[in-house]
Short mmCIF file of C-alpha atoms in Angstrom, two decimals:
data_model
loop_
_atom_site.label_atom_id
_atom_site.label_comp_id
_atom_site.label_asym_id
_atom_site.label_seq_id
_atom_site.Cartn_x
_atom_site.Cartn_y
_atom_site.Cartn_z
CA MET A 1 -79.69 -4.47 11.52
CA PRO A 2 -82.02 -3.32 8.72
CA GLY A 3 -84.77 -5.65 7.55
CA ASP A 4 -87.54 -5.60 4.97
CA PRO A 5 -91.03 -6.09 6.44
CA ARG A 6 -91.72 -8.04 3.26
CA HIS A 7 -89.10 -10.57 4.26
CA ASP A 8 -88.62 -13.80 2.37
CA ARG A 9 -91.41 -15.86 3.88
CA SER A 10 -90.66 -18.91 1.77
CA ALA A 11 -87.02 -18.97 2.88
CA LEU A 12 -88.07 -18.53 6.50
CA ALA A 13 -90.66 -21.32 6.23
CA GLU A 14 -88.12 -23.67 4.62
CA THR A 15 -85.53 -22.95 7.33
CA LEU A 16 -88.07 -23.59 10.07
CA ARG A 17 -89.31 -26.78 8.41
CA ALA A 18 -85.78 -28.17 8.09
CA GLN A 19 -84.77 -27.22 11.64
CA GLU A 20 -87.65 -28.45 13.80
CA HIS A 21 -89.06 -24.87 13.89
CA VAL A 22 -85.86 -23.65 15.53
CA ILE A 23 -83.91 -20.74 14.06
CA SER A 24 -80.93 -18.60 14.98
CA ARG A 25 -80.97 -14.82 15.03
CA GLN A 26 -78.54 -14.70 12.09
CA GLN A 27 -80.72 -17.05 10.05
CA ALA A 28 -83.79 -14.92 10.72
CA PHE A 29 -81.92 -11.81 9.58
CA ALA A 30 -80.69 -13.68 6.48
CA CYS A 31 -84.34 -14.28 5.60
CA GLY A 32 -84.89 -10.52 5.67
CA MET A 33 -86.51 -10.29 9.09
CA SER A 34 -85.72 -7.08 10.97
CA ARG A 35 -84.52 -6.97 14.55
CA ASP A 36 -87.76 -5.29 15.60
CA ALA A 37 -89.84 -7.95 13.85
CA LEU A 38 -87.87 -10.72 15.56
CA LEU A 39 -88.23 -9.12 18.98
CA HIS A 40 -91.94 -8.63 18.37
CA ARG A 41 -92.46 -12.29 17.55
CA ALA A 42 -90.45 -13.40 20.59
CA ARG A 43 -92.15 -10.98 23.00
CA PRO A 44 -93.80 -12.38 26.17
CA GLY A 45 -97.00 -14.05 25.03
CA GLY A 46 -95.94 -13.84 21.38
CA PRO A 47 -95.95 -16.66 18.82
CA TRP A 48 -92.19 -17.32 19.18
CA GLN A 49 -90.01 -17.91 22.22
CA ARG A 50 -86.31 -17.60 22.95
CA LEU A 51 -84.79 -20.97 23.84
CA ILE A 52 -81.28 -19.72 24.56
CA PRO A 53 -79.55 -16.45 23.67
CA GLY A 54 -79.72 -15.98 19.92
CA ILE A 55 -81.82 -19.10 19.28
CA TYR A 56 -85.62 -19.04 18.87
CA LEU A 57 -88.45 -21.55 18.68
CA ALA A 58 -91.15 -20.48 16.23
CA GLN A 59 -94.03 -21.84 18.28
CA THR A 60 -95.44 -21.78 21.78
CA GLY A 61 -95.34 -24.62 24.31
CA ALA A 62 -92.51 -26.69 25.74
CA PRO A 63 -89.74 -27.54 23.25
CA THR A 64 -89.30 -31.17 22.28
CA VAL A 65 -86.00 -33.04 22.62
CA PRO A 66 -85.26 -32.73 18.86
CA GLN A 67 -85.91 -28.99 19.10
CA ARG A 68 -83.48 -28.62 21.99
CA GLU A 69 -80.96 -30.72 20.05
CA MET A 70 -81.32 -28.35 17.13
CA ALA A 71 -80.95 -25.33 19.40
CA ALA A 72 -77.76 -26.78 20.88
CA LEU A 73 -76.25 -27.36 17.44
CA LEU A 74 -77.20 -23.90 16.17
CA HIS A 75 -75.69 -22.33 19.27
CA ALA A 76 -72.45 -24.31 18.87
CA GLY A 77 -72.22 -23.48 15.18
CA THR A 78 -71.22 -25.14 11.92
CA GLY A 79 -69.56 -28.52 12.27
CA SER A 80 -70.75 -29.14 15.82
CA VAL A 81 -72.04 -32.59 16.75
CA LEU A 82 -74.08 -33.99 19.66
CA THR A 83 -72.43 -36.52 21.96
CA GLY A 84 -72.97 -38.24 25.32
CA LEU A 85 -76.47 -38.91 26.61
CA ALA A 86 -78.02 -36.51 24.09
CA ALA A 87 -76.54 -38.51 21.21
CA LEU A 88 -77.51 -41.84 22.77
CA HIS A 89 -81.10 -40.65 23.12
CA GLY A 90 -81.15 -39.23 19.60
CA LEU A 91 -79.83 -42.53 18.22
CA GLY A 92 -82.52 -44.47 20.12
CA LEU A 93 -80.02 -46.28 22.37
CA ILE A 94 -81.44 -44.98 25.66
CA THR A 95 -84.97 -43.89 26.57
CA ALA A 96 -84.24 -41.38 29.34
CA GLN A 97 -84.57 -37.86 27.97
CA PRO A 98 -81.41 -35.78 28.44
CA ILE A 99 -81.44 -32.74 30.68
CA ARG A 100 -78.25 -31.30 29.20
CA PHE A 101 -77.15 -31.48 25.60
CA ASP A 102 -73.43 -32.07 25.11
CA VAL A 103 -71.97 -30.72 21.88
CA LEU A 104 -68.47 -31.16 20.47
CA VAL A 105 -66.78 -28.31 18.61
CA PRO A 106 -63.22 -27.99 17.26
CA ALA A 107 -60.70 -26.70 19.80
CA THR A 108 -60.18 -23.53 17.76
CA ARG A 109 -63.81 -22.50 18.22
CA ARG A 110 -65.02 -20.43 21.20
CA PRO A 111 -68.76 -20.91 21.81
CA GLY A 112 -69.59 -21.13 25.50
CA SER A 113 -71.97 -23.36 27.41
CA THR A 114 -75.36 -21.88 28.22
CA ALA A 115 -78.65 -23.03 29.76
CA PHE A 116 -79.17 -26.68 28.73
CA VAL A 117 -76.24 -26.68 26.25
CA ARG A 118 -72.81 -27.93 27.33
CA VAL A 119 -70.09 -27.15 24.77
CA HIS A 120 -66.88 -29.22 24.70
CA ARG A 121 -63.92 -27.91 22.73
CA THR A 122 -61.82 -30.81 21.47
CA SER A 123 -58.89 -31.54 19.19
CA GLN A 124 -60.38 -35.00 18.60
CA MET A 125 -63.49 -34.28 16.58
CA PRO A 126 -65.14 -37.49 15.35
CA GLY A 127 -64.25 -38.71 11.89
CA GLY A 128 -67.77 -39.98 11.24
CA VAL A 129 -71.20 -38.76 12.31
CA ILE A 130 -74.80 -39.89 11.97
CA ARG A 131 -77.20 -37.32 10.54
CA GLU A 132 -80.91 -37.05 11.14
CA GLY A 133 -82.06 -34.16 9.00
CA LYS A 134 -80.11 -31.13 10.23
CA ARG A 135 -79.13 -32.84 13.46
CA SER A 136 -75.84 -34.72 13.79
CA TYR A 137 -74.66 -37.28 16.36
CA VAL A 138 -71.35 -38.98 17.07
CA LEU A 139 -71.15 -42.74 16.52
CA PRO A 140 -72.24 -44.98 19.44
CA PRO A 141 -68.74 -45.79 20.81
CA ARG A 142 -67.91 -42.08 21.21
CA ALA A 143 -71.37 -41.32 22.61
CA PHE A 144 -71.13 -44.06 25.24
CA ALA A 145 -67.56 -43.10 26.18
CA ASP A 146 -68.37 -39.38 26.48
CA ALA A 147 -71.49 -40.15 28.52
CA ALA A 148 -69.44 -42.34 30.88
CA ARG A 149 -66.84 -39.57 31.26
CA SER A 150 -69.58 -37.18 32.36
CA PHE A 151 -70.67 -39.36 35.30
CA SER A 152 -69.34 -38.96 38.84
CA ASP A 153 -70.81 -42.23 40.19
CA ILE A 154 -69.32 -45.55 39.09
CA ARG A 155 -72.75 -47.19 39.43
CA GLU A 156 -73.98 -45.01 36.58
CA VAL A 157 -71.00 -45.96 34.43
CA ARG A 158 -71.53 -49.66 35.17
CA ALA A 159 -75.22 -49.48 34.35
CA LEU A 160 -74.59 -47.65 31.07
CA ILE A 161 -71.72 -49.78 29.76
CA ALA A 162 -73.01 -53.16 30.93
CA ALA A 163 -76.38 -52.49 29.29
CA ALA A 164 -74.70 -51.34 26.07
CA VAL A 165 -72.69 -54.55 25.80
CA GLN A 166 -75.52 -56.88 26.83
CA ARG A 167 -77.97 -55.36 24.34
CA HIS A 168 -75.29 -55.39 21.61
CA ASP A 169 -75.70 -51.63 21.20
CA CYS A 170 -71.94 -51.27 21.09
CA PRO A 171 -69.26 -54.00 21.00
CA LEU A 172 -66.82 -54.11 23.89
CA ALA A 173 -63.92 -53.93 21.43
CA ALA A 174 -65.28 -50.68 19.97
CA LEU A 175 -65.57 -49.15 23.44
CA ALA A 176 -62.03 -50.24 24.30
CA ARG A 177 -60.76 -48.73 21.04
CA GLU A 178 -62.57 -45.46 21.78
CA LEU A 179 -60.98 -45.40 25.24
CA ARG A 180 -57.50 -45.86 23.77
CA GLN A 181 -57.95 -43.24 21.08
CA GLY A 182 -60.04 -40.70 22.99
CA SER A 183 -59.39 -38.24 25.75
CA MET A 184 -57.86 -39.62 28.94
CA ARG A 185 -59.53 -36.92 31.05
CA HIS A 186 -62.25 -38.29 33.35
CA SER A 187 -61.71 -41.80 31.89
CA ALA A 188 -60.61 -43.67 35.03
CA MET A 189 -64.07 -45.07 35.85
CA LEU A 190 -64.70 -46.00 32.22
CA ARG A 191 -61.38 -47.87 32.09
CA ARG A 192 -62.26 -49.71 35.30
CA VAL A 193 -65.73 -50.70 34.09
CA LEU A 194 -64.48 -51.88 30.69
CA ALA A 195 -62.01 -54.15 32.51
CA GLU A 196 -64.87 -55.52 34.61
CA VAL A 197 -67.05 -56.19 31.57
CA ALA A 198 -64.13 -57.87 29.82
CA ASP A 199 -63.91 -60.20 32.83
CA GLY A 200 -67.59 -61.10 32.51
CA VAL A 201 -69.29 -58.57 34.83
CA ARG A 202 -72.68 -57.69 33.36
CA SER A 203 -74.49 -55.45 35.87
CA VAL A 204 -74.06 -52.75 38.48
CA VAL A 205 -74.49 -55.13 41.42
CA GLU A 206 -72.09 -57.67 39.89
CA GLY A 207 -69.49 -54.91 39.72
CA GLU A 208 -70.07 -54.12 43.38
CA PHE A 209 -69.81 -57.85 44.18
CA ARG A 210 -66.48 -57.98 42.35
CA ASP A 211 -65.23 -55.00 44.36
CA LEU A 212 -66.23 -56.73 47.59
CA ILE A 213 -64.40 -59.93 46.61
CA ARG A 214 -61.22 -58.02 45.76
CA ARG A 215 -61.28 -55.89 48.91
CA ALA A 216 -61.68 -59.06 51.02
CA LYS A 217 -58.80 -60.71 49.10
CA LEU A 218 -60.97 -63.73 48.31
CA PRO A 219 -60.00 -65.99 45.41
CA GLU A 220 -61.04 -64.39 42.12
CA PRO A 221 -64.03 -66.18 40.57
CA MET A 222 -65.07 -66.43 36.94
CA PHE A 223 -68.02 -64.15 36.16
CA ASN A 224 -70.94 -65.40 34.08
CA ALA A 225 -69.05 -68.54 33.03
CA ARG A 226 -71.05 -71.10 31.04
CA LEU A 227 -71.11 -74.38 33.01
CA LEU A 228 -71.62 -77.57 31.01
CA SER A 229 -72.25 -81.12 32.17
CA ALA A 230 -69.95 -84.01 31.26
CA SER A 231 -72.24 -84.69 28.30
CA GLY A 232 -71.90 -81.11 27.08
CA ALA A 233 -75.39 -80.01 28.17
CA PHE A 234 -75.75 -76.48 29.49
CA VAL A 235 -76.18 -76.33 33.28
CA ALA A 236 -76.07 -72.65 34.21
CA SER A 237 -74.22 -69.35 33.92
CA PRO A 238 -73.91 -68.13 37.52
CA ASP A 239 -72.89 -64.59 38.39
CA ALA A 240 -69.70 -65.90 40.03
CA TRP A 241 -68.06 -69.33 39.82
CA TRP A 242 -65.16 -70.79 41.80
CA PRO A 243 -64.35 -73.97 39.83
CA ARG A 244 -61.83 -75.50 42.26
CA ALA A 245 -64.37 -75.40 45.11
CA GLY A 246 -67.44 -76.06 42.98
CA VAL A 247 -69.11 -72.94 44.42
CA ALA A 248 -71.41 -70.59 42.53
CA ALA A 249 -72.85 -67.28 43.73
CA GLU A 250 -75.94 -65.55 42.43
CA VAL A 251 -76.75 -61.93 43.20
CA ASP A 252 -80.45 -61.30 42.74
CA SER A 253 -83.68 -60.88 44.66
CA ARG A 254 -87.40 -60.68 44.08
CA GLU A 255 -87.21 -56.88 43.90
CA TRP A 256 -84.73 -57.11 41.01
CA HIS A 257 -86.98 -59.39 38.95
CA LEU A 258 -89.87 -58.32 36.77
CA SER A 259 -92.43 -60.77 38.10
CA PRO A 260 -92.99 -63.73 40.47
CA ALA A 261 -92.50 -65.99 37.44
CA ASP A 262 -88.96 -64.59 37.01
CA TRP A 263 -88.24 -65.30 40.66
CA GLU A 264 -89.55 -68.84 40.30
CA ARG A 265 -87.27 -69.45 37.32
CA THR A 266 -84.32 -68.23 39.40
CA MET A 267 -85.13 -70.70 42.17
CA LYS A 268 -85.44 -73.55 39.64
CA ARG A 269 -82.05 -72.64 38.21
CA HIS A 270 -80.53 -72.78 41.69
CA ALA A 271 -82.10 -76.17 42.32
CA TYR A 272 -80.78 -77.47 38.99
CA MET A 273 -77.25 -76.34 39.82
CA SER A 274 -77.47 -78.05 43.21
CA SER A 275 -78.57 -81.28 41.53
CA HIS A 276 -75.22 -81.24 39.68
CA GLY A 277 -73.29 -80.98 42.92
CA ILE A 278 -72.70 -77.24 42.77
CA ILE A 279 -72.80 -75.36 46.07
CA VAL A 280 -75.00 -72.34 45.38
CA LEU A 281 -74.84 -69.14 47.41
CA HIS A 282 -77.54 -66.54 47.11
CA PHE A 283 -77.02 -62.88 48.00
CA THR A 284 -79.31 -59.90 47.60
CA PRO A 285 -78.07 -56.52 46.36
CA ARG A 286 -78.89 -55.12 49.81
CA GLN A 287 -76.57 -57.67 51.47
CA ILE A 288 -73.79 -56.85 49.02
CA ARG A 289 -74.06 -53.18 49.95
CA THR A 290 -74.85 -53.24 53.67
CA ASP A 291 -73.70 -56.57 55.14
CA GLN A 292 -70.37 -57.09 53.46
CA ALA A 293 -68.64 -58.72 56.44
CA ARG A 294 -71.23 -61.51 56.56
CA VAL A 295 -71.15 -61.99 52.77
CA THR A 296 -67.36 -62.23 52.85
CA ALA A 297 -67.37 -64.71 55.74
CA THR A 298 -69.99 -66.88 54.04
CA ILE A 299 -68.00 -67.04 50.81
CA ARG A 300 -64.75 -67.77 52.61
CA GLU A 301 -66.26 -70.59 54.68
CA THR A 302 -68.07 -72.11 51.71
CA LEU A 303 -64.94 -72.05 49.54
CA ALA A 304 -63.04 -73.84 52.30
CA ALA A 305 -65.79 -76.47 52.59
CA GLY A 306 -65.99 -76.89 48.81
CA ALA A 307 -62.23 -77.29 48.47
CA ALA A 308 -62.34 -80.15 51.03
CA ARG A 309 -64.77 -82.14 48.91
CA PRO A 310 -63.76 -84.46 46.06
CA GLU A 311 -63.23 -82.38 42.92
CA LEU A 312 -66.47 -81.59 41.15
CA ARG A 313 -66.61 -82.75 37.54
CA LEU A 314 -69.40 -81.22 35.48
#
């Protein structure tokens, strides 16, 4: 393609400034740069580098996350939008930097995935987006749902969704609405985890504890119920609570707490529950995962003992 060596430097500089110093081949040509000039700049050891086919970074060194976001959007083309973990990071909702950048494009478009860019053709493009300069992200409910659909391990889905709800990053109702309205493909684990969270489950290990209880056909407890005394004073909010037996179960350990002070507070909470007549069981995440027969037997025996006592009235 012909190009004038006296290309429009101001247009090139403005494009680079607006796009995190990332530019597509077509944009460089539109600024009057010749093919030879572009190849010369992006030569090995040159001042530019090729990020992905047809997309260049006008500087040396490792690209930043915003630069890779921009490259993904330029590759996917006009109207594309970041989703999944890339969108969650861009929106400041997670701190882990994405390895792959998921981009939504209309189903009629044909860009392919390449390098760190994963393109998803969809007939359900988001109605609203959040823009940061030239970069665009789906809204949090779609980002969380698409991220969950990309996982193959239910622990990852539990960790993502439970944290989102606990931190108030995304209301449970909004996630449920996104599940109903969005793609059903790869949504089974998301549907399962949303049901858990709706029942009060708030962490990965609590979800595993719930699975154990159901597999053992134990009575279903209430999760994270708020227990009040007869006077209305708050007593505790145990991980699991069997009201008829007056039994509570907590799933935590020193390794899951931030400091010895956190562990001490946990022990004081257990003692306070016991002082109100609650039978408190304590299990570690390791026991939940590796000694399930003993955990099940302990719960079953304790529920039987609790049910034989006079009814507990908090």
